[in-house]
CSV table of C-alpha atoms in Angstrom, one decimal:
chain,number,residue,atom,x,y,z
A,1,MET,CA,-58.9,25.1,-76.3
A,2,ARG,CA,-56.6,22.3,-75.3
A,3,LEU,CA,-53.0,22.9,-74.1
A,4,LEU,CA,-50.2,20.8,-72.8
A,5,ILE,CA,-48.0,22.8,-70.3
A,6,GLY,CA,-45.5,21.8,-67.7
A,7,GLN,CA,-47.0,22.2,-64.2
A,8,ARG,CA,-44.0,24.2,-62.9
A,9,ASP,CA,-44.0,26.6,-65.9
A,10,LEU,CA,-47.7,27.3,-65.4
A,11,ALA,CA,-47.3,27.8,-61.7
A,12,ASP,CA,-44.4,30.1,-62.2
A,13,ALA,CA,-46.2,32.1,-64.8
A,14,ALA,CA,-49.3,32.6,-62.6
A,15,ARG,CA,-47.1,33.5,-59.6
A,16,HIS,CA,-45.2,36.1,-61.7
A,17,ILE,CA,-48.5,37.8,-62.6
A,18,LEU,CA,-50.0,37.9,-59.1
A,19,PRO,CA,-48.4,41.2,-58.0
A,20,VAL,CA,-50.3,43.2,-60.6
A,21,LEU,CA,-53.7,41.9,-59.6
A,22,ASP,CA,-56.0,43.7,-57.2
A,23,ARG,CA,-56.4,41.3,-54.3
A,24,SER,CA,-59.3,43.4,-52.8
A,25,ASN,CA,-61.4,43.4,-55.9
A,26,PRO,CA,-62.3,40.1,-57.7
A,27,ALA,CA,-63.4,42.0,-60.8
A,28,ARG,CA,-59.7,43.1,-61.2
A,29,GLN,CA,-58.2,39.7,-60.8
A,30,ALA,CA,-58.7,38.5,-64.3
A,31,VAL,CA,-56.0,36.7,-66.3
A,32,THR,CA,-56.3,35.4,-69.8
A,33,LEU,CA,-54.7,32.1,-71.0
A,34,ASP,CA,-54.3,32.3,-74.7
A,35,GLY,CA,-53.2,29.3,-76.9
A,36,GLY,CA,-52.5,30.4,-80.5
A,37,GLU,CA,-49.1,30.5,-82.2
A,38,THR,CA,-47.7,30.7,-78.7
A,39,ILE,CA,-49.1,30.2,-75.2
A,40,THR,CA,-49.3,33.3,-73.1
A,41,LEU,CA,-50.8,34.2,-69.7
A,42,THR,CA,-51.7,37.9,-69.3
A,43,GLY,CA,-53.0,39.8,-66.3
A,44,THR,CA,-53.8,43.4,-65.4
A,45,GLY,CA,-54.7,45.4,-62.3
A,46,PRO,CA,-53.7,48.5,-60.4
A,47,GLY,CA,-50.1,47.3,-60.5
A,48,GLY,CA,-50.1,47.5,-64.3
A,49,TYR,CA,-49.8,44.7,-66.9
A,50,SER,CA,-47.9,41.4,-66.9
A,51,ARG,CA,-47.5,38.8,-69.6
A,52,VAL,CA,-45.6,35.5,-69.6
A,53,THR,CA,-44.9,33.3,-72.6
A,54,LEU,CA,-45.0,29.6,-71.7
A,55,ASP,CA,-43.4,26.6,-73.3
A,56,GLY,CA,-46.0,24.0,-74.2
A,57,ASP,CA,-48.0,22.5,-77.0
A,58,VAL,CA,-51.2,23.9,-78.5
A,59,LEU,CA,-53.3,20.9,-79.2
A,60,GLU,CA,-56.4,23.0,-79.9
A,61,ALA,CA,-56.3,26.8,-80.2
A,62,GLY,CA,-58.4,28.9,-77.8
A,63,GLN,CA,-58.6,31.3,-75.0
A,64,ALA,CA,-60.0,31.5,-71.5
A,65,THR,CA,-60.2,34.2,-68.9
A,66,VAL,CA,-60.3,33.1,-65.2
A,67,ASN,CA,-59.5,34.5,-61.8
A,68,GLY,CA,-55.7,34.8,-61.5
A,69,LEU,CA,-55.5,34.1,-57.8
A,70,TRP,CA,-57.4,30.8,-58.3
A,71,LEU,CA,-55.2,29.8,-61.2
A,72,ALA,CA,-52.1,30.5,-59.2
A,73,ALA,CA,-53.3,28.4,-56.3
A,74,VAL,CA,-54.6,25.5,-58.4
A,75,ALA,CA,-51.5,25.4,-60.6
A,76,ALA,CA,-49.2,25.3,-57.5
A,77,ALA,CA,-51.2,22.5,-56.0
A,78,LEU,CA,-51.0,20.2,-59.0
A,79,PRO,CA,-48.5,17.4,-59.1
A,80,ALA,CA,-45.2,17.9,-61.0
A,81,GLY,CA,-45.2,16.9,-64.7
A,82,GLU,CA,-47.3,17.7,-67.7
A,83,THR,CA,-50.6,19.4,-67.2
A,84,THR,CA,-53.4,19.4,-69.7
A,85,VAL,CA,-55.5,22.6,-69.7
A,86,ARG,CA,-58.7,22.6,-71.6
A,87,LEU,CA,-62.2,24.1,-71.7
A,88,ASP,CA,-64.9,22.0,-70.1
A,89,GLY,CA,-68.2,23.7,-70.7
A,90,GLU,CA,-68.2,26.9,-68.7
A,91,ARG,CA,-65.1,25.9,-66.7
A,92,LEU,CA,-61.4,25.6,-67.2
A,93,ARG,CA,-60.1,22.2,-66.4
A,94,LEU,CA,-56.5,21.3,-65.4
A,95,ASP,CA,-55.4,17.6,-65.4
A,96,GLY,CA,-52.2,16.4,-63.9
A,97,GLU,CA,-50.8,13.1,-62.9
A,98,GLY,CA,-53.7,11.5,-60.9
A,99,ALA,CA,-55.2,15.0,-60.1
A,100,LYS,CA,-57.6,17.4,-61.7
A,101,ALA,CA,-59.2,20.7,-60.9
A,102,THR,CA,-61.7,23.0,-62.5
A,103,MET,CA,-62.5,26.7,-62.1
A,104,ALA,CA,-65.3,28.9,-63.4
A,105,LEU,CA,-64.6,31.1,-66.4
A,106,MET,CA,-65.0,34.9,-65.9
A,107,ASN,CA,-67.7,35.2,-68.5
A,108,GLY,CA,-68.5,38.8,-69.5
A,109,VAL,CA,-65.0,40.0,-68.8
A,110,GLU,CA,-63.0,41.1,-71.8
A,111,PRO,CA,-59.9,39.1,-72.4
A,112,VAL,CA,-56.8,40.8,-71.0
A,113,THR,CA,-54.5,42.2,-73.6
A,114,LEU,CA,-51.4,44.4,-73.4
A,115,PRO,CA,-51.7,48.0,-74.5
A,116,ASP,CA,-49.4,49.6,-77.0
A,117,LEU,CA,-46.1,49.8,-75.1
A,118,PRO,CA,-42.9,51.7,-75.9
A,119,ALA,CA,-40.0,49.8,-77.4
A,120,THR,CA,-37.3,48.4,-75.0
A,121,ALA,CA,-33.5,48.6,-75.2
A,122,ASP,CA,-31.1,45.8,-74.3
A,123,LEU,CA,-29.5,46.7,-71.0
A,124,GLY,CA,-26.5,44.4,-71.5
A,125,GLY,CA,-27.3,43.0,-68.1
A,126,THR,CA,-30.0,43.4,-65.5
A,127,LEU,CA,-31.5,46.3,-63.5
A,128,GLU,CA,-30.1,44.9,-60.2
A,129,PRO,CA,-27.2,47.4,-59.7
A,130,LEU,CA,-29.5,50.3,-60.3
A,131,VAL,CA,-32.2,48.9,-58.0
A,132,ARG,CA,-29.8,48.1,-55.2
A,133,ALA,CA,-28.4,51.7,-55.3
A,134,THR,CA,-31.7,53.5,-55.2
A,135,VAL,CA,-35.0,52.0,-54.2
A,136,HIS,CA,-34.2,51.8,-50.4
A,137,ALA,CA,-34.2,55.7,-50.5
A,138,ALA,CA,-37.6,56.0,-52.0
A,139,SER,CA,-40.5,57.2,-49.8
A,140,PRO,CA,-43.3,54.7,-48.9
A,141,ASP,CA,-45.7,57.6,-48.4
A,142,PRO,CA,-48.5,57.6,-51.0
A,143,ASN,CA,-49.2,61.2,-50.2
A,144,ARG,CA,-45.8,62.1,-51.8
A,145,PRO,CA,-46.2,60.1,-55.1
A,146,VAL,CA,-43.2,61.6,-56.8
A,147,MET,CA,-40.9,60.5,-54.0
A,148,THR,CA,-42.2,56.9,-54.2
A,149,GLY,CA,-40.4,56.5,-57.5
A,150,VAL,CA,-36.9,56.3,-58.9
A,151,HIS,CA,-36.1,59.2,-61.3
A,152,ILE,CA,-34.3,57.9,-64.4
A,153,THR,CA,-32.7,60.2,-67.0
A,154,GLY,CA,-30.7,59.2,-70.0
A,155,ASP,CA,-29.1,60.7,-73.1
A,156,GLY,CA,-29.0,57.5,-75.1
A,157,GLN,CA,-25.7,56.3,-73.6
A,158,THR,CA,-25.5,57.2,-69.9
A,159,VAL,CA,-28.2,57.0,-67.3
A,160,THR,CA,-28.6,58.5,-63.9
A,161,ALA,CA,-31.1,57.0,-61.5
A,162,CYS,CA,-32.0,58.7,-58.2
A,163,ALA,CA,-34.5,58.2,-55.3
A,164,THR,CA,-35.1,60.3,-52.2
A,165,ASP,CA,-37.5,60.5,-49.3
A,166,ARG,CA,-36.1,63.9,-48.2
A,167,TYR,CA,-34.0,62.4,-45.5
A,168,ARG,CA,-31.7,60.3,-47.7
A,169,MET,CA,-30.8,59.8,-51.3
A,170,GLY,CA,-29.5,57.0,-53.4
A,171,MET,CA,-28.0,57.7,-56.9
A,172,TRP,CA,-26.5,55.4,-59.5
A,173,THR,CA,-24.8,56.4,-62.8
A,174,GLY,CA,-24.0,53.9,-65.6
A,175,ASP,CA,-23.9,53.2,-69.3
A,176,LEU,CA,-27.4,52.3,-70.5
A,177,PRO,CA,-28.9,53.0,-73.9
A,178,LEU,CA,-32.0,54.8,-72.6
A,179,ASP,CA,-33.1,58.3,-73.8
A,180,GLY,CA,-35.5,60.6,-71.9
A,181,GLU,CA,-36.7,60.6,-68.4
A,182,ALA,CA,-39.3,59.0,-66.2
A,183,ILE,CA,-40.2,58.5,-62.6
A,184,ILE,CA,-40.7,54.8,-62.1
A,185,PRO,CA,-42.5,53.3,-59.1
A,186,ALA,CA,-39.8,51.9,-56.8
A,187,PRO,CA,-41.7,48.7,-55.8
A,188,TRP,CA,-42.3,47.9,-59.5
A,189,LEU,CA,-38.5,48.3,-60.2
A,190,THR,CA,-37.7,45.9,-57.4
A,191,ARG,CA,-40.1,43.3,-58.9
A,192,VAL,CA,-38.5,43.6,-62.4
A,193,LYS,CA,-34.8,44.0,-61.3
A,194,THR,CA,-33.8,40.8,-63.1
A,195,MET,CA,-35.1,41.9,-66.4
A,196,THR,CA,-32.7,42.6,-69.3
A,197,ARG,CA,-34.6,45.1,-71.3
A,198,LEU,CA,-36.3,48.4,-70.4
A,199,GLY,CA,-38.1,51.2,-72.2
A,200,PHE,CA,-40.4,54.1,-71.3
A,201,ASP,CA,-42.4,57.0,-72.8
A,202,ASP,CA,-44.5,59.7,-71.2
A,203,HIS,CA,-47.1,57.2,-69.9
A,204,TRP,CA,-45.7,53.7,-69.8
A,205,VAL,CA,-42.6,52.0,-68.6
A,206,VAL,CA,-42.0,48.4,-69.7
A,207,ALA,CA,-39.4,45.7,-68.8
A,208,SER,CA,-38.9,42.3,-70.4
A,209,ASP,CA,-36.5,39.4,-70.4
A,210,GLY,CA,-37.6,37.4,-73.5
A,211,THR,CA,-40.2,35.4,-71.6
A,212,ALA,CA,-42.0,37.9,-69.3
A,213,THR,CA,-43.1,41.4,-70.1
A,214,ASP,CA,-44.2,43.8,-67.3
A,215,ALA,CA,-45.5,47.3,-67.7
A,216,THR,CA,-46.8,50.0,-65.3
A,217,VAL,CA,-47.7,53.7,-65.5
A,218,VAL,CA,-44.9,56.3,-64.9
A,219,ILE,CA,-45.4,58.7,-62.0
A,220,ALA,CA,-46.5,62.2,-63.1
A,221,GLY,CA,-44.8,65.2,-61.6
A,222,GLU,CA,-41.5,67.0,-61.2
A,223,PHE,CA,-38.7,65.2,-59.3
A,224,PRO,CA,-36.8,67.3,-56.7
A,225,HIS,CA,-33.5,68.8,-57.8
A,226,VAL,CA,-31.5,66.7,-55.4
A,227,GLU,CA,-28.2,67.2,-57.2
A,228,ARG,CA,-28.1,70.6,-55.5
A,229,THR,CA,-27.7,69.0,-52.1
A,230,ILE,CA,-24.6,66.9,-53.1
A,231,PRO,CA,-21.6,68.5,-51.3
A,232,ASP,CA,-18.4,69.4,-53.0
A,233,LYS,CA,-15.9,66.8,-51.8
A,234,ALA,CA,-13.1,69.3,-52.1
A,235,ASN,CA,-14.7,71.7,-49.7
A,236,VAL,CA,-16.0,69.7,-46.7
A,237,ALA,CA,-15.2,70.1,-43.0
A,238,ALA,CA,-14.1,66.5,-42.6
A,239,THR,CA,-13.6,63.2,-44.3
A,240,LEU,CA,-13.9,59.8,-42.6
A,241,ARG,CA,-12.7,56.6,-44.2
A,242,PHE,CA,-13.8,53.1,-42.9
A,243,ASP,CA,-13.6,49.5,-43.8
A,244,ARG,CA,-17.2,49.1,-45.1
A,245,ALA,CA,-17.8,45.7,-43.8
A,246,ALA,CA,-16.4,46.5,-40.3
A,247,LEU,CA,-18.5,49.6,-40.1
A,248,ALA,CA,-21.7,47.8,-41.2
A,249,ASP,CA,-21.1,45.1,-38.6
A,250,ALA,CA,-20.6,47.6,-35.8
A,251,VAL,CA,-23.8,49.5,-36.7
A,252,ARG,CA,-25.8,46.3,-37.1
A,253,GLY,CA,-24.6,45.0,-33.8
A,254,LEU,CA,-25.6,48.2,-32.0
A,255,LYS,CA,-29.0,48.4,-33.7
A,256,SER,CA,-29.7,44.9,-32.5
A,257,LEU,CA,-29.6,46.1,-28.9
A,258,ASP,CA,-32.4,48.6,-29.5
A,259,PHE,CA,-35.7,47.1,-28.5
A,260,THR,CA,-37.6,50.4,-28.4
A,261,GLY,CA,-38.9,50.1,-32.0
A,262,GLY,CA,-38.0,53.7,-32.6
A,263,LYS,CA,-35.5,55.3,-35.0
A,264,THR,CA,-32.1,54.0,-33.7
A,265,GLY,CA,-29.5,56.8,-33.5
A,266,ILE,CA,-25.8,56.0,-33.8
A,267,LEU,CA,-23.5,58.5,-32.3
A,268,PHE,CA,-20.0,58.8,-33.8
A,269,ARG,CA,-17.3,60.1,-31.5
A,270,ARG,CA,-13.6,60.6,-32.5
A,271,ASP,CA,-11.1,58.6,-30.5
A,272,ASP,CA,-7.3,58.0,-30.7
A,273,THR,CA,-7.5,55.5,-33.6
A,274,GLY,CA,-10.8,56.2,-35.3
A,275,MET,CA,-14.3,56.4,-34.2
A,276,THR,CA,-16.3,55.1,-31.2
A,277,LEU,CA,-19.9,54.3,-32.2
A,278,ALA,CA,-22.5,54.4,-29.5
A,279,LEU,CA,-26.2,53.9,-29.2
A,280,ASP,CA,-27.9,57.3,-28.7
A,281,GLY,CA,-31.4,57.2,-27.2
A,282,ALA,CA,-33.4,56.7,-24.0
A,283,ASP,CA,-32.5,53.7,-22.0
A,284,LEU,CA,-30.0,52.5,-24.6
A,285,ASP,CA,-26.4,51.7,-23.9
A,286,GLY,CA,-23.5,50.1,-25.9
A,287,ASP,CA,-20.6,51.2,-28.0
A,288,ARG,CA,-18.2,49.8,-30.6
A,289,HIS,CA,-14.8,51.0,-31.8
A,290,VAL,CA,-14.2,51.2,-35.5
A,291,ASP,CA,-10.8,52.0,-37.0
A,292,ALA,CA,-11.0,55.1,-39.3
A,293,ALA,CA,-8.9,57.6,-41.0
A,294,VAL,CA,-10.2,61.0,-40.0
A,295,ASP,CA,-9.2,64.2,-41.9
A,296,GLY,CA,-10.6,67.4,-40.6
A,297,ASP,CA,-12.9,68.6,-37.8
A,298,CYS,CA,-15.3,65.9,-36.7
A,299,ASP,CA,-16.0,65.6,-33.0
A,300,GLU,CA,-19.5,64.1,-33.1
A,301,LEU,CA,-21.9,62.9,-35.7
A,302,ARG,CA,-25.4,61.2,-35.2
A,303,LEU,CA,-27.0,59.1,-38.0
A,304,ASN,CA,-30.1,56.9,-38.3
A,305,ALA,CA,-28.8,53.3,-38.1
A,306,GLN,CA,-31.1,51.8,-40.7
A,307,TYR,CA,-30.4,54.6,-43.2
A,308,LEU,CA,-26.7,54.0,-42.7
A,309,LEU,CA,-27.0,50.3,-43.2
A,310,ASP,CA,-29.1,50.8,-46.3
A,311,ALA,CA,-26.5,53.2,-47.7
A,312,LEU,CA,-23.6,50.9,-46.9
A,313,GLY,CA,-25.4,48.0,-48.5
A,314,ALA,CA,-25.9,49.9,-51.7
A,315,LEU,CA,-22.1,50.6,-52.1
A,316,ASP,CA,-19.4,48.6,-53.8
A,317,GLY,CA,-15.8,48.1,-52.6
A,318,ASP,CA,-14.0,47.4,-49.4
A,319,GLU,CA,-13.7,51.0,-48.3
A,320,THR,CA,-16.3,53.7,-47.7
A,321,ALA,CA,-15.7,57.4,-47.4
A,322,PHE,CA,-17.9,59.9,-45.5
A,323,TYR,CA,-17.7,63.6,-46.6
A,324,LEU,CA,-19.1,66.0,-44.0
A,325,PRO,CA,-19.9,69.5,-45.1
A,326,ASP,CA,-20.2,72.3,-42.6
A,327,GLY,CA,-23.3,72.7,-40.4
A,328,HIS,CA,-26.1,70.3,-40.4
A,329,LYS,CA,-26.1,69.5,-44.2
A,330,PRO,CA,-26.5,65.8,-45.3
A,331,ILE,CA,-23.3,63.8,-45.5
A,332,LEU,CA,-22.1,62.2,-48.7
A,333,ILE,CA,-21.2,58.5,-48.5
A,334,GLU,CA,-19.3,56.7,-51.4
A,335,GLY,CA,-17.6,53.4,-52.1
A,336,SER,CA,-15.6,52.4,-55.1
A,337,GLY,CA,-18.3,52.2,-57.8
A,338,PRO,CA,-20.8,54.5,-59.6
A,339,VAL,CA,-23.0,54.9,-56.5
A,340,LEU,CA,-23.4,57.7,-54.0
A,341,GLN,CA,-25.6,58.0,-51.0
A,342,LEU,CA,-26.7,61.1,-49.0
A,343,VAL,CA,-27.9,60.6,-45.4
A,344,SER,CA,-29.3,63.5,-43.3
A,345,ARG,CA,-27.8,64.0,-39.8
A,346,MET,CA,-29.9,63.4,-36.7
A,347,MET,CA,-29.9,66.3,-34.3
A,348,LEU,CA,-27.4,65.9,-31.5
């Protein structure tokens, strides 16, 4: 095998594949560099599969399997310019401008190949809006695997994506040509958010952009029926309307004063021209006024500051509306786009 590849292309490809490898287990850090009709780099691990197609010239066809962490480190350290990659006995050799490096082959390890994956559909854009609206609300708790994912359902034309950790929810609805449903790991979706194609079946979900292809296993289980918790906007006790940026600035400023490391509570109190926001916790003090249009009965409201910032950051538009149902039910937060957020109240 003898290949001619740009140093930056090789380094970028190896870095793209790193997240799927198992950093704690060298046996699951294999990547295969294949020079045939095209040049591809493929890796696998607990994070799924990843393949990148590289621009370059195949001077002599062949294949080599090496440690992906080593390859990423070596490729990044080579000087910019063209890199010759070739087999040198039982080692893979990389030659750049005035520099060379070699690494051992992973003999006895099967070359890494992609499994049979579902077809993908052109999204007409990227996954970024869907990811921005949902993944912050997914749970990080591995003991609740269903809640660590984003639930995507589609009828071939319209898709609804939802994530929840039981204390908040993010939901996005948009026109995407996806049919079926899958619970997709939230960290994986974040990693592939710039991809332009997506597809899934009962086992695999795959994303691609013409150069890179990434796949992971869908999460098994039944997603909670969170739509039942969305309040009816026509039957709420109060509605609050804020300038979204002004509200976010006030919450962010108050949160910065909290050095306790705990869950910062923000207390909303109605005043003559809107709401006074105050830090609400032991040894904390500070308040900010935010103009608001208040319709209905809302004397006090307490929310988790980080949850609120995440929700506001997921919305579009200059204005945000809070819909407060009776009792202690979660509040609905909306902007101007196809995104809604639910945030549970903290006890007063």
